[in-house]
PDB file of C-alpha atoms in Angstrom:
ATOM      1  CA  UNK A   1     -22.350  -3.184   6.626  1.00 40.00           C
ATOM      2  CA  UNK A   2     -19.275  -1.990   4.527  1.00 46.00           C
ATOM      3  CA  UNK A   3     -20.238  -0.234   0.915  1.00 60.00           C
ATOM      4  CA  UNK A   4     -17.080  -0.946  -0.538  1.00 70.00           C
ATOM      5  CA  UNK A   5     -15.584  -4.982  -1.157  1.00 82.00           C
ATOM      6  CA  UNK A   6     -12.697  -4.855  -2.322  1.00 85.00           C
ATOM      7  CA  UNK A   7     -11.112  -7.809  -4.362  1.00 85.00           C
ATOM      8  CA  UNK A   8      -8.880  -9.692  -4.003  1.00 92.00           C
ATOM      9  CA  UNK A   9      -8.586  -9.813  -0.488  1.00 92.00           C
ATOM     10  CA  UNK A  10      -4.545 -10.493  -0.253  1.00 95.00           C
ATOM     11  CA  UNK A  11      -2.267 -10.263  -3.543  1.00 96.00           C
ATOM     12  CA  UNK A  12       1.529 -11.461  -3.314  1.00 97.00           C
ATOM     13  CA  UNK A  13       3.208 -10.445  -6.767  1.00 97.00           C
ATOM     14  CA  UNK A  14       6.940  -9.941  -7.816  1.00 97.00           C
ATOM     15  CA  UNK A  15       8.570  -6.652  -7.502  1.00 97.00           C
ATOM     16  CA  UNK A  16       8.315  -4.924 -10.861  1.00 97.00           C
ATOM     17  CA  UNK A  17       4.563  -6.682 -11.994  1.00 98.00           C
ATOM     18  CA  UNK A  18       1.783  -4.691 -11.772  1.00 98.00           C
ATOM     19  CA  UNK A  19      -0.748  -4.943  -9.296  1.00 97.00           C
ATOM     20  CA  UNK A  20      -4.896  -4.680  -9.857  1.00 97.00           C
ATOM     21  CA  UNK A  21      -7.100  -4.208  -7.402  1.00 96.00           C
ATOM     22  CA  UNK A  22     -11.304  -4.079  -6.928  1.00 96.00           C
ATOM     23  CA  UNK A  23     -13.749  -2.570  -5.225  1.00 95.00           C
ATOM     24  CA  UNK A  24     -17.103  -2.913  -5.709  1.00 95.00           C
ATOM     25  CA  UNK A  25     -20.043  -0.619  -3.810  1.00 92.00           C
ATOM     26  CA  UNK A  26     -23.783  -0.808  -3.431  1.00 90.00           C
ATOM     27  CA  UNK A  27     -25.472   2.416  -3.428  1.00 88.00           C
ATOM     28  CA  UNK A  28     -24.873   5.694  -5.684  1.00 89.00           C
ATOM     29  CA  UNK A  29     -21.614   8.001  -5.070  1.00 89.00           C
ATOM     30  CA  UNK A  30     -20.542  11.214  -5.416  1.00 89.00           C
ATOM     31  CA  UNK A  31     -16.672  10.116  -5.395  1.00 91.00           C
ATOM     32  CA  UNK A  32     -14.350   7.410  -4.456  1.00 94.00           C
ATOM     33  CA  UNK A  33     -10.882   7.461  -3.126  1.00 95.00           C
ATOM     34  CA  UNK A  34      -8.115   5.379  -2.635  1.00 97.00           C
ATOM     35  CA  UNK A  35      -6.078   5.022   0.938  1.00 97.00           C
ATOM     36  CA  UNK A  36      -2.753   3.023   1.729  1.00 98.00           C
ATOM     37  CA  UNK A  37      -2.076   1.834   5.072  1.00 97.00           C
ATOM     38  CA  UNK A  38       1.102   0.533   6.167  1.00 95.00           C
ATOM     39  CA  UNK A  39       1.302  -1.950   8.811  1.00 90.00           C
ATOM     40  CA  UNK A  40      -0.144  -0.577  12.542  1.00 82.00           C
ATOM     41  CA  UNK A  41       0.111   2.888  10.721  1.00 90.00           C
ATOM     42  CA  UNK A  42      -2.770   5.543   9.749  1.00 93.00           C
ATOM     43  CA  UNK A  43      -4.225   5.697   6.145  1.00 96.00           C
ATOM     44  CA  UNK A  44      -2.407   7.885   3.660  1.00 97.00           C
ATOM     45  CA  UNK A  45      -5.052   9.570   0.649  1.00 96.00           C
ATOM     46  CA  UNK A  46      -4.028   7.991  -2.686  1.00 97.00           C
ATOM     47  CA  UNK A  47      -5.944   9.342  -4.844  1.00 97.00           C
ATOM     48  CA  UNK A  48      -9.999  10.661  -5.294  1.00 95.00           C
ATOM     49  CA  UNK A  49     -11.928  10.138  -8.322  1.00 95.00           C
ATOM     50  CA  UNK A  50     -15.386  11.741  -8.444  1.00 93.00           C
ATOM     51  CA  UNK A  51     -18.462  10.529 -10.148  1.00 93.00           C
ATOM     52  CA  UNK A  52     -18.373  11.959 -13.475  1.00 95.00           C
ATOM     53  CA  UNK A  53     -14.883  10.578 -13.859  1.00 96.00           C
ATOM     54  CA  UNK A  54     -14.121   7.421 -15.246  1.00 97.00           C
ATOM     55  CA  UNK A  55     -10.263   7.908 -15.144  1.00 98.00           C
ATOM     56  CA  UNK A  56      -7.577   9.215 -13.112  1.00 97.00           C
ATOM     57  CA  UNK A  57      -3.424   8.890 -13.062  1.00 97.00           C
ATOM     58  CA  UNK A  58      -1.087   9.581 -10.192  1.00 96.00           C
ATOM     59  CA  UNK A  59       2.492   9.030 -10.927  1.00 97.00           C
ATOM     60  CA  UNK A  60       2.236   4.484 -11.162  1.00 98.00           C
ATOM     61  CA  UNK A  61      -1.558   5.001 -10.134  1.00 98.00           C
ATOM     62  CA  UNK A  62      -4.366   4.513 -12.338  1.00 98.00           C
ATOM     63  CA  UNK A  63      -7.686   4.313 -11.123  1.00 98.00           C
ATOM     64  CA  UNK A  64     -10.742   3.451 -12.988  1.00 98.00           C
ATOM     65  CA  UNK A  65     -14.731   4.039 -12.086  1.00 98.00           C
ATOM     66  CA  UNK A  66     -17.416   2.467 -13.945  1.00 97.00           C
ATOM     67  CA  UNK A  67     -21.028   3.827 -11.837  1.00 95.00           C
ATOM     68  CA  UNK A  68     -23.045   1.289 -14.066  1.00 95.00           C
ATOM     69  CA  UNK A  69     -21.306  -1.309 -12.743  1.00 95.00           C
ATOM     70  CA  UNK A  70     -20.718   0.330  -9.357  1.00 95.00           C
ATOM     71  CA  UNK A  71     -17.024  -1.024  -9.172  1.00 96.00           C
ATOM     72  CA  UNK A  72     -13.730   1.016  -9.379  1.00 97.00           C
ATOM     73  CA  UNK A  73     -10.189  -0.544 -10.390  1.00 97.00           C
ATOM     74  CA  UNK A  74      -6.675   0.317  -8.702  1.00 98.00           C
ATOM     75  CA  UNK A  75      -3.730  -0.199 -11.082  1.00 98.00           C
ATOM     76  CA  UNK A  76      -0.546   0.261  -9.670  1.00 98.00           C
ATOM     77  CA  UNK A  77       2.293  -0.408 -12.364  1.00 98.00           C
ATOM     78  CA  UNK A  78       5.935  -1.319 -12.005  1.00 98.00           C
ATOM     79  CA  UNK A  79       5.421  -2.552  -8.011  1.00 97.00           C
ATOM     80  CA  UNK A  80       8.028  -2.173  -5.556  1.00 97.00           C
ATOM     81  CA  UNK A  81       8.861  -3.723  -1.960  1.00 96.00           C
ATOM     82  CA  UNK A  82       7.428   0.161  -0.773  1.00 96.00           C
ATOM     83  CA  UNK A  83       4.339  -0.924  -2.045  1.00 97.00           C
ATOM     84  CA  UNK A  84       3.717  -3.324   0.273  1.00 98.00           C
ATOM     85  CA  UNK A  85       0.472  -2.438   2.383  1.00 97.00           C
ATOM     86  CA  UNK A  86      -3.259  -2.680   2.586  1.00 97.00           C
ATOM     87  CA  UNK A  87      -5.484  -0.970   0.043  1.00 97.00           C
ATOM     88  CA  UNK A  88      -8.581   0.400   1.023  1.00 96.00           C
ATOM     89  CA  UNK A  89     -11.505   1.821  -0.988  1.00 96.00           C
ATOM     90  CA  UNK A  90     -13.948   4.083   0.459  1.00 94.00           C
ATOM     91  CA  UNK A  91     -17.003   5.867  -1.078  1.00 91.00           C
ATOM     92  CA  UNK A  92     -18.893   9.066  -0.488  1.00 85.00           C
ATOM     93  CA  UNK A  93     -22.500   7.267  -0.863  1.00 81.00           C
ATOM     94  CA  UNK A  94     -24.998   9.793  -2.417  1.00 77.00           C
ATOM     95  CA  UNK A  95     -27.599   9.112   0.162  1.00 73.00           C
ATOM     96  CA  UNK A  96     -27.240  12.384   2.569  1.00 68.00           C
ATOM     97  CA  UNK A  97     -25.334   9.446   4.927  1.00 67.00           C
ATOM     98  CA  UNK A  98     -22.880  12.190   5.506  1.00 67.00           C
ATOM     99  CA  UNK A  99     -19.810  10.229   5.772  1.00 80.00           C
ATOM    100  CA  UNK A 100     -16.864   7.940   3.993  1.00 86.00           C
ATOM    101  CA  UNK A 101     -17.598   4.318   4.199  1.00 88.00           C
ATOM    102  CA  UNK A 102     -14.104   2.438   4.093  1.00 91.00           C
ATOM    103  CA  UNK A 103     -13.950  -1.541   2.359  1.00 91.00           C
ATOM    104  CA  UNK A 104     -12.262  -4.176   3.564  1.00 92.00           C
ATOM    105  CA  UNK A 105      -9.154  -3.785   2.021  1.00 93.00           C
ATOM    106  CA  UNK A 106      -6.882  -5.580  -0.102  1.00 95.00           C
ATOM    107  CA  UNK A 107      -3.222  -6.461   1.770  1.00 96.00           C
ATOM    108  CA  UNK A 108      -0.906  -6.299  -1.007  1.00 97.00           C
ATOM    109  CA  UNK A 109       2.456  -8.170  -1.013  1.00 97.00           C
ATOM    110  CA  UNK A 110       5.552  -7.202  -3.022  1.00 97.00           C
ATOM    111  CA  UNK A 111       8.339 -10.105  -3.141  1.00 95.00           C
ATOM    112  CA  UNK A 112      11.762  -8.852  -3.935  1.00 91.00           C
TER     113      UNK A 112
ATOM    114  CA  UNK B   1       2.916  21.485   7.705  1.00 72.00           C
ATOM    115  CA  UNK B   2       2.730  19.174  10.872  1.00 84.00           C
ATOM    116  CA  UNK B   3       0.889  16.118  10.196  1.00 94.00           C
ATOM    117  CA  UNK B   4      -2.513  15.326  12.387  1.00 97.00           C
ATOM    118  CA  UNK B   5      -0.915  13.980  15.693  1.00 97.00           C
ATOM    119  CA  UNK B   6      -2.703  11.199  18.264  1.00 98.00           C
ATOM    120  CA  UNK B   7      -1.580  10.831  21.605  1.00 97.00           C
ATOM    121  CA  UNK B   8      -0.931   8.381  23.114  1.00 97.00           C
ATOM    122  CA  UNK B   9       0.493   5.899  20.887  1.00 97.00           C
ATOM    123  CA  UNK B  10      -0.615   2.590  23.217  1.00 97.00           C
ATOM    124  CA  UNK B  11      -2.725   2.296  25.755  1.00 97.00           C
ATOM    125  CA  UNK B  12      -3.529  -0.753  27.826  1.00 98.00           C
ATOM    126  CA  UNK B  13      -6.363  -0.737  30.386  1.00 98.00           C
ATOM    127  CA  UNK B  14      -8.690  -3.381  32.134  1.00 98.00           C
ATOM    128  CA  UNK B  15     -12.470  -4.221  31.396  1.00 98.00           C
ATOM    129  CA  UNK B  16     -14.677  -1.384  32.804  1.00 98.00           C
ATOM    130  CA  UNK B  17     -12.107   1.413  33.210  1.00 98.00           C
ATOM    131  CA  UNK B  18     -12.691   4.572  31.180  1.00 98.00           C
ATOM    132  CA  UNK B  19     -10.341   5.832  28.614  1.00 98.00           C
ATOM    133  CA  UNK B  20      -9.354   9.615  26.290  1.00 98.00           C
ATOM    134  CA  UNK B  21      -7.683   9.626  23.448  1.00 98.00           C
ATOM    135  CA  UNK B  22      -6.695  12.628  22.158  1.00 98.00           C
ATOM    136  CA  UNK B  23      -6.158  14.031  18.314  1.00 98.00           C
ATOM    137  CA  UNK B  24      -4.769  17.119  17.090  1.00 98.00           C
ATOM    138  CA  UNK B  25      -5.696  17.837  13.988  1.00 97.00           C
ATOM    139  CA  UNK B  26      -3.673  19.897  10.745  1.00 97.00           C
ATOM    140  CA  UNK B  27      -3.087  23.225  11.422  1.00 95.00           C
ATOM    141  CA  UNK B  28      -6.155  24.756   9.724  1.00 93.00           C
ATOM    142  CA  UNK B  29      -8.229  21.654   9.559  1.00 94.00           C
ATOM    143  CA  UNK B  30     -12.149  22.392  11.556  1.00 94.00           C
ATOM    144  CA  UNK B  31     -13.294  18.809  10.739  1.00 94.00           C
ATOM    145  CA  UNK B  32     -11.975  15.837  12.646  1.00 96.00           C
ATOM    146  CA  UNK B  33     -13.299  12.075  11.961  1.00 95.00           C
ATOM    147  CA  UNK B  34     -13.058   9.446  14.457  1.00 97.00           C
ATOM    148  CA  UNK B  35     -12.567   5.532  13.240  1.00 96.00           C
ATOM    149  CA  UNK B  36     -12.508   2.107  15.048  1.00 97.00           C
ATOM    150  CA  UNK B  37     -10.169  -0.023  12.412  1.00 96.00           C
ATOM    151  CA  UNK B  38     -10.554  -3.823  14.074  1.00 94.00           C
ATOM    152  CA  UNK B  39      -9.613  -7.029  12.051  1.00 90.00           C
ATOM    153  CA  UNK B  40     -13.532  -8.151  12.181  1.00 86.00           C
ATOM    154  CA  UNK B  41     -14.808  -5.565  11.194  1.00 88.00           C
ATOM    155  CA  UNK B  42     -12.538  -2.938   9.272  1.00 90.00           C
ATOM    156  CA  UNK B  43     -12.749   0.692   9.515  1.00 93.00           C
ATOM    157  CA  UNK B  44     -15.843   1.799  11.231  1.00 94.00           C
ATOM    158  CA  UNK B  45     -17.210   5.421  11.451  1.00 93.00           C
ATOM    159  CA  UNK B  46     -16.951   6.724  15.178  1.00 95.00           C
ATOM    160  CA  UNK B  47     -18.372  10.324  14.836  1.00 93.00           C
ATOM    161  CA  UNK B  48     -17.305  13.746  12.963  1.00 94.00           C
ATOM    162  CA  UNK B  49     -16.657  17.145  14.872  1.00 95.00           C
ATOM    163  CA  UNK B  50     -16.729  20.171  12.840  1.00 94.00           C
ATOM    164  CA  UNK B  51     -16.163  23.612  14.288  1.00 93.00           C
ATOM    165  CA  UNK B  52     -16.756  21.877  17.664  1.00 94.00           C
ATOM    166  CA  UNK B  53     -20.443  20.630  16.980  1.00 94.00           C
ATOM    167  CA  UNK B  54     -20.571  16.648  16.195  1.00 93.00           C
ATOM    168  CA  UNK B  55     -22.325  16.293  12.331  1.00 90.00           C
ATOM    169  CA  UNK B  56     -22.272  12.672  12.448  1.00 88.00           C
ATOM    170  CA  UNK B  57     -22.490   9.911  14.661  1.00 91.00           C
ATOM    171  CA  UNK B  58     -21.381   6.242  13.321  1.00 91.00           C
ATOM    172  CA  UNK B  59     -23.376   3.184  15.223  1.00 91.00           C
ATOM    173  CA  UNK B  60     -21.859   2.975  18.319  1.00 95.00           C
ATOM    174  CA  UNK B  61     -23.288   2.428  21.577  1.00 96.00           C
ATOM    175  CA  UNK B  62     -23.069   5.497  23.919  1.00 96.00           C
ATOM    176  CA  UNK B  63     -20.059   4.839  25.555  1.00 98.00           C
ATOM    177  CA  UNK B  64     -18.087   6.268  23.048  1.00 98.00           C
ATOM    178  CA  UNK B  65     -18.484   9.964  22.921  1.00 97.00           C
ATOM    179  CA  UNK B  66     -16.446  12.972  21.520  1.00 97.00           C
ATOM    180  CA  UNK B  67     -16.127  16.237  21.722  1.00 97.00           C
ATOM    181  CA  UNK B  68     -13.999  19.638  19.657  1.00 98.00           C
ATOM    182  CA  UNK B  69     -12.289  22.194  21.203  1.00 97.00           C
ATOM    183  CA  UNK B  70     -11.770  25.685  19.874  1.00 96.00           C
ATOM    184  CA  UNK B  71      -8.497  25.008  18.619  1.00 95.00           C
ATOM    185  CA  UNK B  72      -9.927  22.200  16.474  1.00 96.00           C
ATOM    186  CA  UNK B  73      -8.070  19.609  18.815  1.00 98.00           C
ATOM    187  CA  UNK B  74     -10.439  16.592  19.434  1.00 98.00           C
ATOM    188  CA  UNK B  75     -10.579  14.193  21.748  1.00 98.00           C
ATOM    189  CA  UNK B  76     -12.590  10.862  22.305  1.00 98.00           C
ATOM    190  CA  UNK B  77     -13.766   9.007  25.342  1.00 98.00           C
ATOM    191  CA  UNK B  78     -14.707   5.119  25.798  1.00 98.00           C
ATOM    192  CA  UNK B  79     -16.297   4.555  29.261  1.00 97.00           C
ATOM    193  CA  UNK B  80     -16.826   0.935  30.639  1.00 97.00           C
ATOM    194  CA  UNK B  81     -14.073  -0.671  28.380  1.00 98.00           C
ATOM    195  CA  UNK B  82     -15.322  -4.248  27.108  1.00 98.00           C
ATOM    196  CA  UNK B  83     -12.817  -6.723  25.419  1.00 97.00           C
ATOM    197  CA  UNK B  84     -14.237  -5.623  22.061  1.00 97.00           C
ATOM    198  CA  UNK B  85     -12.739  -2.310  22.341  1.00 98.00           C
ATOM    199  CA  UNK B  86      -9.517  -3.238  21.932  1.00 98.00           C
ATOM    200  CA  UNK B  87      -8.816  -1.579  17.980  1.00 97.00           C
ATOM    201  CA  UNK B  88      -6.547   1.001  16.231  1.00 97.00           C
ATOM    202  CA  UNK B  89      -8.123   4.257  16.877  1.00 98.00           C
ATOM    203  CA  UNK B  90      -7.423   6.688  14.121  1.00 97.00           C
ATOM    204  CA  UNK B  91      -8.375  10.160  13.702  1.00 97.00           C
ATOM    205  CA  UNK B  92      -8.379  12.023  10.689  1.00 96.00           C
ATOM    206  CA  UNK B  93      -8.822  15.643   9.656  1.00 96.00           C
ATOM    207  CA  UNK B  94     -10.199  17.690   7.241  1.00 93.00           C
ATOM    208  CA  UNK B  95     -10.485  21.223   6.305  1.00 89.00           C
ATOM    209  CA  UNK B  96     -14.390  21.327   6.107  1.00 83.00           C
ATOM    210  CA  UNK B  97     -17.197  19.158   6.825  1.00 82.00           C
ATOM    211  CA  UNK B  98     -17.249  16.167   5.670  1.00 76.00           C
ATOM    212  CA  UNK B  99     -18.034  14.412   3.328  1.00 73.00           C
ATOM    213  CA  UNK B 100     -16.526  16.427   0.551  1.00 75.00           C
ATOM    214  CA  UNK B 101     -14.364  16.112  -2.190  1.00 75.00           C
ATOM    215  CA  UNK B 102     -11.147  16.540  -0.310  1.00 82.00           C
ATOM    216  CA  UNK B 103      -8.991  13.388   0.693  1.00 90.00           C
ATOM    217  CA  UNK B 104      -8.998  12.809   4.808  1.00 93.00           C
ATOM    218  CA  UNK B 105      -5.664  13.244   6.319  1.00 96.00           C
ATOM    219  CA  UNK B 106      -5.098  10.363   8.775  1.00 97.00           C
ATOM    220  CA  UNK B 107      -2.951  10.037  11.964  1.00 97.00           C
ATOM    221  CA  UNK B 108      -0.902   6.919  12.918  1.00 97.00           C
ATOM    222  CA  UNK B 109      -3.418   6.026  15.416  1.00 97.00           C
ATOM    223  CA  UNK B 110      -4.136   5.075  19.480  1.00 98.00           C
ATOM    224  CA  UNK B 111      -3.347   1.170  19.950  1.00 97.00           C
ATOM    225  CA  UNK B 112      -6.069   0.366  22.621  1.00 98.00           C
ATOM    226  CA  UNK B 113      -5.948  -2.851  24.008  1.00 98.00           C
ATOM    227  CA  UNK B 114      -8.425  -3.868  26.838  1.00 98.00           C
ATOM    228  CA  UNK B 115      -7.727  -6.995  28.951  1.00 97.00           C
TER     229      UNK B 115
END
């Protein structure tokens, strides 16, 4: 089963809005990160935020991490058509597992 | 740099042939990570190389097998192709073992489809 949900599952939003996205996990971590995928195309890293963090910027990117709650937050500001992709969470589970364990995905729609 | 590069881009084959993909990982990169992404079921874990030993080994039935070369370069075999191969295949690489905290760098992926 995944460890990472992210929510919503598909967001359409005007170009220039800012987007939020969710992901929620089950189990302890010793970091998240972010991936993009564009359509048929191989992830690309966004960003990583470890445990002890509970904030990170990249350029629009903000990315939050709250371990009590075991969820993490992608904020990307100012959207634009480039934008458009999937958004996938995955987590480092702190359970000697030994490997990144990818969500579902959000599919994220900018309309010009 | 050169990017992590998977050949071939497509592949079409028939239930119950055999299939390679292959993966060349970033110059420099040891670890290479193997993932079936399907619409069902998302991104699964395949298996991890590392310095041509295998570390991990996602849930997979043993059809699906792997193996590193010295050179880092990986590739990936399915034998007796079902329907419910057909997936993106994507490869990523790493320079040490994963899991770590260091992002995976991704290809664009093999396109199986099995008819």
């Amino acid at each position: 089963s995944q460890q990472g949900e992210e929510d919503p599952q598909a967001l359409s939003i005007q170009e220039g809005e800012n987007a939020t996205m969710n992901c929620s996990y089950k189990t302890s971590i010793n970091n998240l990160q972010w991936y993009r995928q564009n359509s048929g195309r191989g992830l690309v890293h966004l960003i990583l935020i470890r445990s002890n963090e509970r904030e990170k910027h990249s350029g629009r990117l903000r990315v939050t991490l709250d371990t009590s709650k075991k969820s993490s937050s992608l904020l990307i500001t100012a959207s634009r058509a480039a934008d458009t992709a999937s958004y996938f969470c995955a987590t480092d589970p702190d359970d000697g597992a030994q490997k990144l364990v990818f969500g579902q995905g959000t599919r994220l729609t900018i309309n010009p | 740099k050169a990017g992590v590069t998977q050949t071939p881009r497509y592949l079409i084959k028939t239930r119950g042939q055999q299939v390679t993909l292959s993966c060349s990982p970033i110059s420099g990169h040891r670890s290479v990570s193997w993932y079936q992404q399907t619409p069902g079921q998302g991104l699964q874990f395949l298996f991890e190389y590392f310095s041509e030993t295998q570390r991990n080994k996602g849930n997979f039935p043993g059809r699906f097998s792997g193996r590193q070369f010295s050179n880092s370069r990986s590739e990936m075999n399915v034998s007796t192709l079902e329907l419910g191969d057909s997936a993106l295949y994507l490869c990523a690489s790493s320079p040490w073992e994963q899991p770590n905290n260091s992002p995976l760098h991704f290809g664009n992926g093999t396109r199986l489809t099995v008819t």
